[in-house]
């Protein structure tokens, strides 16, 4: 959009959802873990689900591109930024616990939800205690770690379609696979998730969470900004091992570097740009393909204007 169009959308949304925080030409590097990315034309944080539904319907009816961000943990936004409306869901964080059921807004941190489960002596989310993303992002990716994944505990999810229609999905409809789901396949906007857990001894729950936290802190390069595991696990292989055996650890393009601590991570060591990241990803893919004949598919999502 040009500046005149951006201003028009900005004013329309101000009138439509007056309680909502809205900005023009927002630096999206402020909203990603790797601290890179260009500007979003119109950036907005809906106050509640009703406001979000209004925004989605407005974008659909005016044929304006709409992009939804969580915490920006598993995403690279190109340096050219994102055209149209960018929506952050970090206001949708309500959590409620009833017996063994946790109902939570999509913008809540999945780590926080795992800790709430511990407080209520509920087991099933221990694997998520180190996943630095939102509930919505975890559903989209069928996030998993240390032997557990979202598909094992999710019982229902409320979403918006791209046209603003409200829908609820239940067990059997999620189409979960390895790092995939119906939410990703149909580009759905997750509003709320319902997890079914099991009552257990809190000392055992905490011990498992402590173990997972130790493993994460000892193996992952948490001292630098990163977007988590860059590549999916290729069938019959481990991405990190292939990258390590290709001699790529420490390889740097601009300020982005293949981690010397864990080869499956690319870290921002010196004011990297998204272009640095993307070029390094492509270099890693090309090298691994040449050495081992294996195609590495990205787990991280690369989005934004590539014109």
PDB file of C-alpha atoms in Angstrom:
ATOM      1  CA  UNK A   1       0.000   0.000   0.000  1.00  0.00           C
ATOM      2  CA  UNK A   2       1.106   3.562  -0.619  1.00  0.00           C
ATOM      3  CA  UNK A   3       1.081   6.135   2.185  1.00  0.00           C
ATOM      4  CA  UNK A   4      -2.342   7.497   1.237  1.00  0.00           C
ATOM      5  CA  UNK A   5      -3.850   4.000   1.397  1.00  0.00           C
ATOM      6  CA  UNK A   6      -2.081   3.269   4.679  1.00  0.00           C
ATOM      7  CA  UNK A   7      -3.462   6.456   6.216  1.00  0.00           C
ATOM      8  CA  UNK A   8      -6.979   5.625   5.031  1.00  0.00           C
ATOM      9  CA  UNK A   9      -6.855   2.146   6.582  1.00  0.00           C
ATOM     10  CA  UNK A  10      -5.356   3.569   9.762  1.00  0.00           C
ATOM     11  CA  UNK A  11      -8.199   6.077  10.146  1.00  0.00           C
ATOM     12  CA  UNK A  12     -10.873   3.497   9.313  1.00  0.00           C
ATOM     13  CA  UNK A  13      -9.575   1.134  11.976  1.00  0.00           C
ATOM     14  CA  UNK A  14      -9.255   3.907  14.543  1.00  0.00           C
ATOM     15  CA  UNK A  15     -12.956   4.589  14.157  1.00  0.00           C
ATOM     16  CA  UNK A  16     -13.919   0.919  14.055  1.00  0.00           C
ATOM     17  CA  UNK A  17     -11.940  -0.278  17.109  1.00  0.00           C
ATOM     18  CA  UNK A  18     -11.135   2.854  19.157  1.00  0.00           C
ATOM     19  CA  UNK A  19      -9.745   0.945  22.174  1.00  0.00           C
ATOM     20  CA  UNK A  20      -7.180  -0.871  20.073  1.00  0.00           C
ATOM     21  CA  UNK A  21      -3.515   0.081  19.718  1.00  0.00           C
ATOM     22  CA  UNK A  22      -2.740   0.941  16.076  1.00  0.00           C
ATOM     23  CA  UNK A  23       0.467   2.158  14.401  1.00  0.00           C
ATOM     24  CA  UNK A  24       1.561   2.992  10.870  1.00  0.00           C
ATOM     25  CA  UNK A  25       4.845   1.800   9.344  1.00  0.00           C
ATOM     26  CA  UNK A  26       5.671  -0.176  12.481  1.00  0.00           C
ATOM     27  CA  UNK A  27       9.223  -1.659  12.634  1.00  0.00           C
ATOM     28  CA  UNK A  28       8.498  -5.375  12.852  1.00  0.00           C
ATOM     29  CA  UNK A  29      12.012  -6.038  14.120  1.00  0.00           C
ATOM     30  CA  UNK A  30      10.526  -5.002  17.491  1.00  0.00           C
ATOM     31  CA  UNK A  31       8.179  -7.978  17.309  1.00  0.00           C
ATOM     32  CA  UNK A  32      10.473 -10.876  16.344  1.00  0.00           C
ATOM     33  CA  UNK A  33      12.898 -12.868  18.499  1.00  0.00           C
ATOM     34  CA  UNK A  34      15.732 -12.451  15.993  1.00  0.00           C
ATOM     35  CA  UNK A  35      15.278  -8.657  15.989  1.00  0.00           C
ATOM     36  CA  UNK A  36      15.073  -8.347  12.204  1.00  0.00           C
ATOM     37  CA  UNK A  37      12.427  -7.425   9.661  1.00  0.00           C
ATOM     38  CA  UNK A  38      11.088  -4.398   7.813  1.00  0.00           C
ATOM     39  CA  UNK A  39       8.000  -2.309   8.544  1.00  0.00           C
ATOM     40  CA  UNK A  40       4.360  -3.337   8.628  1.00  0.00           C
ATOM     41  CA  UNK A  41       2.027  -0.927   6.814  1.00  0.00           C
ATOM     42  CA  UNK A  42      -0.593  -0.941   9.581  1.00  0.00           C
ATOM     43  CA  UNK A  43       0.133  -2.723  12.864  1.00  0.00           C
ATOM     44  CA  UNK A  44      -2.684  -3.424  15.286  1.00  0.00           C
ATOM     45  CA  UNK A  45      -3.232  -5.180  18.624  1.00  0.00           C
ATOM     46  CA  UNK A  46      -6.923  -6.081  19.012  1.00  0.00           C
ATOM     47  CA  UNK A  47      -8.337  -5.526  22.489  1.00  0.00           C
ATOM     48  CA  UNK A  48     -10.548  -8.603  22.336  1.00  0.00           C
ATOM     49  CA  UNK A  49     -12.015 -11.216  19.984  1.00  0.00           C
ATOM     50  CA  UNK A  50     -14.849  -8.937  18.866  1.00  0.00           C
ATOM     51  CA  UNK A  51     -12.383  -6.251  17.777  1.00  0.00           C
ATOM     52  CA  UNK A  52     -10.290  -8.864  15.999  1.00  0.00           C
ATOM     53  CA  UNK A  53     -13.328 -10.131  14.118  1.00  0.00           C
ATOM     54  CA  UNK A  54     -14.138  -6.589  12.975  1.00  0.00           C
ATOM     55  CA  UNK A  55     -10.576  -6.136  11.717  1.00  0.00           C
ATOM     56  CA  UNK A  56     -10.565  -9.451   9.851  1.00  0.00           C
ATOM     57  CA  UNK A  57     -13.913  -8.724   8.186  1.00  0.00           C
ATOM     58  CA  UNK A  58     -12.712  -5.224   7.226  1.00  0.00           C
ATOM     59  CA  UNK A  59      -9.533  -6.603   5.638  1.00  0.00           C
ATOM     60  CA  UNK A  60     -11.505  -9.273   3.767  1.00  0.00           C
ATOM     61  CA  UNK A  61     -14.172  -6.896   2.459  1.00  0.00           C
ATOM     62  CA  UNK A  62     -11.558  -4.343   1.311  1.00  0.00           C
ATOM     63  CA  UNK A  63      -9.224  -6.988  -0.179  1.00  0.00           C
ATOM     64  CA  UNK A  64      -6.380  -5.922   2.110  1.00  0.00           C
ATOM     65  CA  UNK A  65      -3.682  -8.502   2.929  1.00  0.00           C
ATOM     66  CA  UNK A  66      -3.791  -9.529   6.588  1.00  0.00           C
ATOM     67  CA  UNK A  67      -0.927 -11.164   8.494  1.00  0.00           C
ATOM     68  CA  UNK A  68      -1.209 -12.507  12.045  1.00  0.00           C
ATOM     69  CA  UNK A  69       1.803 -12.538  14.376  1.00  0.00           C
ATOM     70  CA  UNK A  70       2.250 -14.264  17.698  1.00  0.00           C
ATOM     71  CA  UNK A  71       5.443 -13.599  19.628  1.00  0.00           C
ATOM     72  CA  UNK A  72       7.561 -13.744  16.470  1.00  0.00           C
ATOM     73  CA  UNK A  73       9.582 -16.700  17.764  1.00  0.00           C
ATOM     74  CA  UNK A  74       9.480 -18.938  14.707  1.00  0.00           C
ATOM     75  CA  UNK A  75       9.341 -16.387  11.927  1.00  0.00           C
ATOM     76  CA  UNK A  76      11.654 -14.377   9.693  1.00  0.00           C
ATOM     77  CA  UNK A  77      10.082 -11.215   8.296  1.00  0.00           C
ATOM     78  CA  UNK A  78      11.837 -10.034   5.160  1.00  0.00           C
ATOM     79  CA  UNK A  79      13.643  -6.690   5.260  1.00  0.00           C
ATOM     80  CA  UNK A  80      11.070  -5.246   2.844  1.00  0.00           C
ATOM     81  CA  UNK A  81       8.418  -5.650   5.554  1.00  0.00           C
ATOM     82  CA  UNK A  82       4.767  -6.685   5.269  1.00  0.00           C
ATOM     83  CA  UNK A  83       2.126  -4.972   3.179  1.00  0.00           C
ATOM     84  CA  UNK A  84      -1.415  -4.487   4.437  1.00  0.00           C
ATOM     85  CA  UNK A  85      -2.551  -5.091   8.016  1.00  0.00           C
ATOM     86  CA  UNK A  86      -0.386  -6.884  10.570  1.00  0.00           C
ATOM     87  CA  UNK A  87      -2.264  -8.144  13.631  1.00  0.00           C
ATOM     88  CA  UNK A  88      -0.611  -9.034  16.936  1.00  0.00           C
ATOM     89  CA  UNK A  89      -2.639 -11.308  19.200  1.00  0.00           C
ATOM     90  CA  UNK A  90      -0.651 -10.696  22.386  1.00  0.00           C
ATOM     91  CA  UNK A  91      -3.703  -9.178  24.107  1.00  0.00           C
ATOM     92  CA  UNK A  92      -5.615 -12.473  23.891  1.00  0.00           C
ATOM     93  CA  UNK A  93      -4.071 -14.127  26.934  1.00  0.00           C
ATOM     94  CA  UNK A  94      -6.945 -15.103  29.235  1.00  0.00           C
ATOM     95  CA  UNK A  95      -6.486 -18.451  30.993  1.00  0.00           C
ATOM     96  CA  UNK A  96      -9.048 -20.412  32.985  1.00  0.00           C
ATOM     97  CA  UNK A  97      -8.767 -23.785  34.720  1.00  0.00           C
ATOM     98  CA  UNK A  98     -11.725 -26.064  35.462  1.00  0.00           C
ATOM     99  CA  UNK A  99     -10.807 -29.427  36.874  1.00  0.00           C
ATOM    100  CA  UNK A 100      -8.427 -31.007  34.367  1.00  0.00           C
ATOM    101  CA  UNK A 101      -9.354 -28.588  31.561  1.00  0.00           C
ATOM    102  CA  UNK A 102      -7.337 -25.450  30.702  1.00  0.00           C
ATOM    103  CA  UNK A 103      -8.909 -22.922  28.344  1.00  0.00           C
ATOM    104  CA  UNK A 104      -6.501 -20.284  27.062  1.00  0.00           C
ATOM    105  CA  UNK A 105      -6.323 -17.394  24.608  1.00  0.00           C
ATOM    106  CA  UNK A 106      -4.095 -17.840  21.583  1.00  0.00           C
ATOM    107  CA  UNK A 107      -1.773 -14.981  22.518  1.00  0.00           C
ATOM    108  CA  UNK A 108      -0.707 -16.512  25.832  1.00  0.00           C
ATOM    109  CA  UNK A 109       2.821 -17.878  26.109  1.00  0.00           C
ATOM    110  CA  UNK A 110       2.776 -21.676  26.000  1.00  0.00           C
ATOM    111  CA  UNK A 111       5.546 -21.651  28.632  1.00  0.00           C
ATOM    112  CA  UNK A 112       3.267 -19.709  31.004  1.00  0.00           C
ATOM    113  CA  UNK A 113       0.439 -22.168  30.395  1.00  0.00           C
ATOM    114  CA  UNK A 114       2.716 -25.095  31.274  1.00  0.00           C
ATOM    115  CA  UNK A 115       3.545 -23.355  34.562  1.00  0.00           C
ATOM    116  CA  UNK A 116      -0.128 -22.731  35.300  1.00  0.00           C
ATOM    117  CA  UNK A 117      -0.748 -26.426  34.708  1.00  0.00           C
ATOM    118  CA  UNK A 118       1.953 -27.220  37.272  1.00  0.00           C
ATOM    119  CA  UNK A 119       0.326 -24.865  39.792  1.00  0.00           C
ATOM    120  CA  UNK A 120      -2.915 -26.815  39.387  1.00  0.00           C
ATOM    121  CA  UNK A 121      -1.135 -30.198  39.596  1.00  0.00           C
ATOM    122  CA  UNK A 122      -1.950 -31.011  35.973  1.00  0.00           C
ATOM    123  CA  UNK A 123       0.301 -33.093  33.746  1.00  0.00           C
ATOM    124  CA  UNK A 124       0.541 -33.098  29.959  1.00  0.00           C
ATOM    125  CA  UNK A 125       2.254 -29.808  29.109  1.00  0.00           C
ATOM    126  CA  UNK A 126       5.653 -30.499  30.632  1.00  0.00           C
ATOM    127  CA  UNK A 127       7.154 -30.711  27.133  1.00  0.00           C
ATOM    128  CA  UNK A 128       6.128 -27.092  26.479  1.00  0.00           C
ATOM    129  CA  UNK A 129       7.993 -25.545  29.397  1.00  0.00           C
ATOM    130  CA  UNK A 130      10.783 -24.378  27.087  1.00  0.00           C
ATOM    131  CA  UNK A 131       8.916 -23.544  23.880  1.00  0.00           C
ATOM    132  CA  UNK A 132       9.183 -19.735  23.512  1.00  0.00           C
ATOM    133  CA  UNK A 133       6.027 -19.063  21.518  1.00  0.00           C
ATOM    134  CA  UNK A 134       2.317 -18.520  21.864  1.00  0.00           C
ATOM    135  CA  UNK A 135      -0.476 -21.044  22.223  1.00  0.00           C
ATOM    136  CA  UNK A 136      -1.671 -20.105  18.734  1.00  0.00           C
ATOM    137  CA  UNK A 137       1.743 -20.704  17.238  1.00  0.00           C
ATOM    138  CA  UNK A 138       2.021 -24.015  19.067  1.00  0.00           C
ATOM    139  CA  UNK A 139      -1.268 -25.207  17.559  1.00  0.00           C
ATOM    140  CA  UNK A 140      -0.350 -24.098  14.049  1.00  0.00           C
ATOM    141  CA  UNK A 141       2.964 -25.962  14.196  1.00  0.00           C
ATOM    142  CA  UNK A 142       1.780 -28.887  16.330  1.00  0.00           C
ATOM    143  CA  UNK A 143       4.704 -27.875  18.508  1.00  0.00           C
ATOM    144  CA  UNK A 144       6.546 -30.617  20.308  1.00  0.00           C
ATOM    145  CA  UNK A 145       9.644 -31.302  22.353  1.00  0.00           C
ATOM    146  CA  UNK A 146      11.096 -33.955  24.647  1.00  0.00           C
ATOM    147  CA  UNK A 147       8.611 -36.628  23.685  1.00  0.00           C
ATOM    148  CA  UNK A 148       5.396 -34.595  23.819  1.00  0.00           C
ATOM    149  CA  UNK A 149       3.382 -32.495  21.392  1.00  0.00           C
ATOM    150  CA  UNK A 150       0.255 -30.371  21.184  1.00  0.00           C
ATOM    151  CA  UNK A 151      -1.747 -33.067  19.386  1.00  0.00           C
ATOM    152  CA  UNK A 152      -1.722 -35.171  22.578  1.00  0.00           C
ATOM    153  CA  UNK A 153      -3.516 -32.615  24.757  1.00  0.00           C
ATOM    154  CA  UNK A 154      -5.643 -30.365  22.517  1.00  0.00           C
ATOM    155  CA  UNK A 155      -9.380 -31.125  22.610  1.00  0.00           C
ATOM    156  CA  UNK A 156     -10.851 -28.102  20.827  1.00  0.00           C
ATOM    157  CA  UNK A 157      -9.892 -24.804  19.224  1.00  0.00           C
ATOM    158  CA  UNK A 158     -11.915 -21.740  18.290  1.00  0.00           C
ATOM    159  CA  UNK A 159     -10.761 -19.868  15.193  1.00  0.00           C
ATOM    160  CA  UNK A 160     -11.611 -17.165  12.704  1.00  0.00           C
ATOM    161  CA  UNK A 161     -11.475 -17.854   8.991  1.00  0.00           C
ATOM    162  CA  UNK A 162      -9.901 -15.280   6.684  1.00  0.00           C
ATOM    163  CA  UNK A 163     -13.411 -13.901   6.030  1.00  0.00           C
ATOM    164  CA  UNK A 164     -14.074 -13.455   9.755  1.00  0.00           C
ATOM    165  CA  UNK A 165     -16.309 -16.505  10.251  1.00  0.00           C
ATOM    166  CA  UNK A 166     -16.173 -18.053  13.742  1.00  0.00           C
ATOM    167  CA  UNK A 167     -15.547 -21.824  13.799  1.00  0.00           C
ATOM    168  CA  UNK A 168     -14.725 -24.484  16.392  1.00  0.00           C
ATOM    169  CA  UNK A 169     -12.630 -27.584  15.683  1.00  0.00           C
ATOM    170  CA  UNK A 170     -12.596 -30.693  17.854  1.00  0.00           C
ATOM    171  CA  UNK A 171     -10.546 -33.876  18.163  1.00  0.00           C
ATOM    172  CA  UNK A 172     -10.410 -35.645  14.829  1.00  0.00           C
ATOM    173  CA  UNK A 173     -10.534 -32.417  12.823  1.00  0.00           C
ATOM    174  CA  UNK A 174      -7.097 -30.942  13.555  1.00  0.00           C
ATOM    175  CA  UNK A 175      -5.217 -32.777  10.755  1.00  0.00           C
ATOM    176  CA  UNK A 176      -2.085 -32.806  12.893  1.00  0.00           C
ATOM    177  CA  UNK A 177       1.156 -33.982  11.370  1.00  0.00           C
ATOM    178  CA  UNK A 178       4.814 -33.262  11.939  1.00  0.00           C
ATOM    179  CA  UNK A 179       4.892 -29.463  12.326  1.00  0.00           C
ATOM    180  CA  UNK A 180       1.591 -29.155  10.477  1.00  0.00           C
ATOM    181  CA  UNK A 181      -2.143 -28.773  11.191  1.00  0.00           C
ATOM    182  CA  UNK A 182      -5.437 -27.727   9.650  1.00  0.00           C
ATOM    183  CA  UNK A 183      -4.824 -24.310  11.223  1.00  0.00           C
ATOM    184  CA  UNK A 184      -1.745 -23.842   9.037  1.00  0.00           C
ATOM    185  CA  UNK A 185      -3.196 -25.588   5.985  1.00  0.00           C
ATOM    186  CA  UNK A 186      -6.309 -23.380   5.900  1.00  0.00           C
ATOM    187  CA  UNK A 187      -4.634 -20.200   7.193  1.00  0.00           C
ATOM    188  CA  UNK A 188      -6.965 -19.987  10.197  1.00  0.00           C
ATOM    189  CA  UNK A 189      -6.637 -17.396  12.962  1.00  0.00           C
ATOM    190  CA  UNK A 190      -6.632 -19.154  16.317  1.00  0.00           C
ATOM    191  CA  UNK A 191      -8.557 -17.448  19.118  1.00  0.00           C
ATOM    192  CA  UNK A 192      -8.685 -19.992  21.919  1.00  0.00           C
ATOM    193  CA  UNK A 193      -7.503 -23.499  22.753  1.00  0.00           C
ATOM    194  CA  UNK A 194      -8.814 -26.077  25.197  1.00  0.00           C
ATOM    195  CA  UNK A 195      -6.350 -28.584  26.677  1.00  0.00           C
ATOM    196  CA  UNK A 196      -7.322 -31.742  28.524  1.00  0.00           C
ATOM    197  CA  UNK A 197      -4.689 -32.726  31.089  1.00  0.00           C
ATOM    198  CA  UNK A 198      -4.339 -35.264  33.900  1.00  0.00           C
ATOM    199  CA  UNK A 199      -4.010 -34.703  37.636  1.00  0.00           C
ATOM    200  CA  UNK A 200      -0.601 -35.847  38.859  1.00  0.00           C
ATOM    201  CA  UNK A 201       1.955 -35.429  41.614  1.00  0.00           C
ATOM    202  CA  UNK A 202       3.314 -31.853  41.267  1.00  0.00           C
ATOM    203  CA  UNK A 203       6.807 -32.936  42.363  1.00  0.00           C
ATOM    204  CA  UNK A 204       6.950 -35.347  39.428  1.00  0.00           C
ATOM    205  CA  UNK A 205       5.602 -32.698  37.042  1.00  0.00           C
ATOM    206  CA  UNK A 206       8.151 -30.158  38.241  1.00  0.00           C
ATOM    207  CA  UNK A 207      11.015 -32.658  38.042  1.00  0.00           C
ATOM    208  CA  UNK A 208      10.180 -33.332  34.389  1.00  0.00           C
ATOM    209  CA  UNK A 209       9.950 -29.613  33.632  1.00  0.00           C
ATOM    210  CA  UNK A 210      13.280 -28.986  35.390  1.00  0.00           C
ATOM    211  CA  UNK A 211      14.864 -31.773  33.347  1.00  0.00           C
ATOM    212  CA  UNK A 212      13.513 -30.358  30.085  1.00  0.00           C
ATOM    213  CA  UNK A 213      14.684 -26.866  31.036  1.00  0.00           C
ATOM    214  CA  UNK A 214      18.182 -28.154  31.813  1.00  0.00           C
ATOM    215  CA  UNK A 215      18.393 -29.971  28.496  1.00  0.00           C
ATOM    216  CA  UNK A 216      17.237 -26.883  26.613  1.00  0.00           C
ATOM    217  CA  UNK A 217      19.616 -24.497  28.381  1.00  0.00           C
ATOM    218  CA  UNK A 218      22.582 -26.835  28.031  1.00  0.00           C
ATOM    219  CA  UNK A 219      22.088 -27.609  24.337  1.00  0.00           C
ATOM    220  CA  UNK A 220      20.551 -24.493  22.778  1.00  0.00           C
ATOM    221  CA  UNK A 221      22.247 -21.119  22.119  1.00  0.00           C
ATOM    222  CA  UNK A 222      19.903 -19.064  24.303  1.00  0.00           C
ATOM    223  CA  UNK A 223      22.515 -16.343  24.781  1.00  0.00           C
ATOM    224  CA  UNK A 224      21.781 -14.998  21.271  1.00  0.00           C
ATOM    225  CA  UNK A 225      18.552 -14.048  19.483  1.00  0.00           C
ATOM    226  CA  UNK A 226      17.375 -16.896  17.271  1.00  0.00           C
ATOM    227  CA  UNK A 227      14.237 -18.232  15.617  1.00  0.00           C
ATOM    228  CA  UNK A 228      14.557 -21.676  17.200  1.00  0.00           C
ATOM    229  CA  UNK A 229      15.106 -24.789  15.129  1.00  0.00           C
ATOM    230  CA  UNK A 230      15.464 -23.536  11.558  1.00  0.00           C
ATOM    231  CA  UNK A 231      14.833 -26.801   9.727  1.00  0.00           C
ATOM    232  CA  UNK A 232      12.372 -29.657  10.022  1.00  0.00           C
ATOM    233  CA  UNK A 233      13.740 -33.103  10.771  1.00  0.00           C
ATOM    234  CA  UNK A 234      14.270 -34.831   7.391  1.00  0.00           C
ATOM    235  CA  UNK A 235      13.107 -38.464   7.233  1.00  0.00           C
ATOM    236  CA  UNK A 236      15.830 -40.759   8.525  1.00  0.00           C
ATOM    237  CA  UNK A 237      18.116 -37.920   9.572  1.00  0.00           C
ATOM    238  CA  UNK A 238      18.620 -35.091  12.053  1.00  0.00           C
ATOM    239  CA  UNK A 239      19.018 -31.632  10.537  1.00  0.00           C
ATOM    240  CA  UNK A 240      21.542 -30.473  13.125  1.00  0.00           C
ATOM    241  CA  UNK A 241      23.757 -33.535  12.574  1.00  0.00           C
ATOM    242  CA  UNK A 242      23.721 -33.059   8.790  1.00  0.00           C
ATOM    243  CA  UNK A 243      24.665 -29.393   9.187  1.00  0.00           C
ATOM    244  CA  UNK A 244      27.386 -30.213  11.698  1.00  0.00           C
ATOM    245  CA  UNK A 245      28.820 -32.982   9.491  1.00  0.00           C
ATOM    246  CA  UNK A 246      28.833 -30.512   6.591  1.00  0.00           C
ATOM    247  CA  UNK A 247      31.298 -28.360   8.555  1.00  0.00           C
ATOM    248  CA  UNK A 248      28.902 -25.425   8.632  1.00  0.00           C
ATOM    249  CA  UNK A 249      28.983 -24.525  12.324  1.00  0.00           C
ATOM    250  CA  UNK A 250      30.359 -21.018  12.718  1.00  0.00           C
ATOM    251  CA  UNK A 251      29.588 -20.138   9.100  1.00  0.00           C
ATOM    252  CA  UNK A 252      28.460 -16.518   8.967  1.00  0.00           C
ATOM    253  CA  UNK A 253      26.743 -14.266   6.464  1.00  0.00           C
ATOM    254  CA  UNK A 254      26.519 -10.702   7.688  1.00  0.00           C
ATOM    255  CA  UNK A 255      25.476 -10.869  11.318  1.00  0.00           C
ATOM    256  CA  UNK A 256      23.792 -14.293  11.093  1.00  0.00           C
ATOM    257  CA  UNK A 257      25.749 -17.373  12.137  1.00  0.00           C
ATOM    258  CA  UNK A 258      25.176 -21.131  12.243  1.00  0.00           C
ATOM    259  CA  UNK A 259      25.425 -21.732  15.981  1.00  0.00           C
ATOM    260  CA  UNK A 260      28.601 -23.377  17.262  1.00  0.00           C
ATOM    261  CA  UNK A 261      26.546 -24.730  20.186  1.00  0.00           C
ATOM    262  CA  UNK A 262      23.714 -26.350  18.189  1.00  0.00           C
ATOM    263  CA  UNK A 263      23.980 -26.622  14.418  1.00  0.00           C
ATOM    264  CA  UNK A 264      20.199 -26.582  13.977  1.00  0.00           C
ATOM    265  CA  UNK A 265      20.068 -22.943  15.117  1.00  0.00           C
ATOM    266  CA  UNK A 266      21.044 -19.756  13.306  1.00  0.00           C
ATOM    267  CA  UNK A 267      21.784 -16.908  15.697  1.00  0.00           C
ATOM    268  CA  UNK A 268      21.968 -13.147  15.398  1.00  0.00           C
ATOM    269  CA  UNK A 269      25.498 -12.400  16.592  1.00  0.00           C
ATOM    270  CA  UNK A 270      26.051  -8.947  15.079  1.00  0.00           C
ATOM    271  CA  UNK A 271      23.028  -6.894  13.988  1.00  0.00           C
ATOM    272  CA  UNK A 272      21.941  -9.383  11.330  1.00  0.00           C
ATOM    273  CA  UNK A 273      19.321  -8.551   8.743  1.00  0.00           C
ATOM    274  CA  UNK A 274      16.612 -10.904   7.554  1.00  0.00           C
ATOM    275  CA  UNK A 275      18.454 -11.064   4.234  1.00  0.00           C
ATOM    276  CA  UNK A 276      21.531 -12.353   6.105  1.00  0.00           C
ATOM    277  CA  UNK A 277      19.376 -15.080   7.646  1.00  0.00           C
ATOM    278  CA  UNK A 278      17.707 -16.088   4.398  1.00  0.00           C
ATOM    279  CA  UNK A 279      20.977 -16.212   2.473  1.00  0.00           C
ATOM    280  CA  UNK A 280      22.580 -18.324   5.214  1.00  0.00           C
ATOM    281  CA  UNK A 281      19.600 -20.697   5.222  1.00  0.00           C
ATOM    282  CA  UNK A 282      19.926 -21.103   1.458  1.00  0.00           C
ATOM    283  CA  UNK A 283      23.670 -21.709   1.787  1.00  0.00           C
ATOM    284  CA  UNK A 284      23.082 -24.408   4.411  1.00  0.00           C
ATOM    285  CA  UNK A 285      20.414 -26.074   2.253  1.00  0.00           C
ATOM    286  CA  UNK A 286      22.683 -26.046  -0.819  1.00  0.00           C
ATOM    287  CA  UNK A 287      25.674 -27.434   1.088  1.00  0.00           C
ATOM    288  CA  UNK A 288      23.761 -30.247   2.803  1.00  0.00           C
ATOM    289  CA  UNK A 289      22.138 -31.192  -0.506  1.00  0.00           C
ATOM    290  CA  UNK A 290      25.532 -31.369  -2.226  1.00  0.00           C
ATOM    291  CA  UNK A 291      27.173 -33.410   0.551  1.00  0.00           C
ATOM    292  CA  UNK A 292      24.381 -35.765   1.554  1.00  0.00           C
ATOM    293  CA  UNK A 293      21.655 -35.483  -1.083  1.00  0.00           C
ATOM    294  CA  UNK A 294      19.138 -34.417   1.567  1.00  0.00           C
ATOM    295  CA  UNK A 295      16.703 -31.537   1.107  1.00  0.00           C
ATOM    296  CA  UNK A 296      16.325 -29.481   4.268  1.00  0.00           C
ATOM    297  CA  UNK A 297      12.881 -27.920   4.603  1.00  0.00           C
ATOM    298  CA  UNK A 298      12.529 -24.865   6.798  1.00  0.00           C
ATOM    299  CA  UNK A 299      10.548 -25.105  10.011  1.00  0.00           C
ATOM    300  CA  UNK A 300      10.830 -21.364  10.522  1.00  0.00           C
ATOM    301  CA  UNK A 301       8.305 -19.358   8.488  1.00  0.00           C
ATOM    302  CA  UNK A 302       9.715 -16.740   6.097  1.00  0.00           C
ATOM    303  CA  UNK A 303       7.111 -14.090   5.361  1.00  0.00           C
ATOM    304  CA  UNK A 304       6.806 -10.583   3.983  1.00  0.00           C
ATOM    305  CA  UNK A 305       7.294  -8.627   0.787  1.00  0.00           C
ATOM    306  CA  UNK A 306       9.906 -10.148  -1.497  1.00  0.00           C
ATOM    307  CA  UNK A 307       9.521  -7.717  -4.376  1.00  0.00           C
TER     308      UNK A 307
END
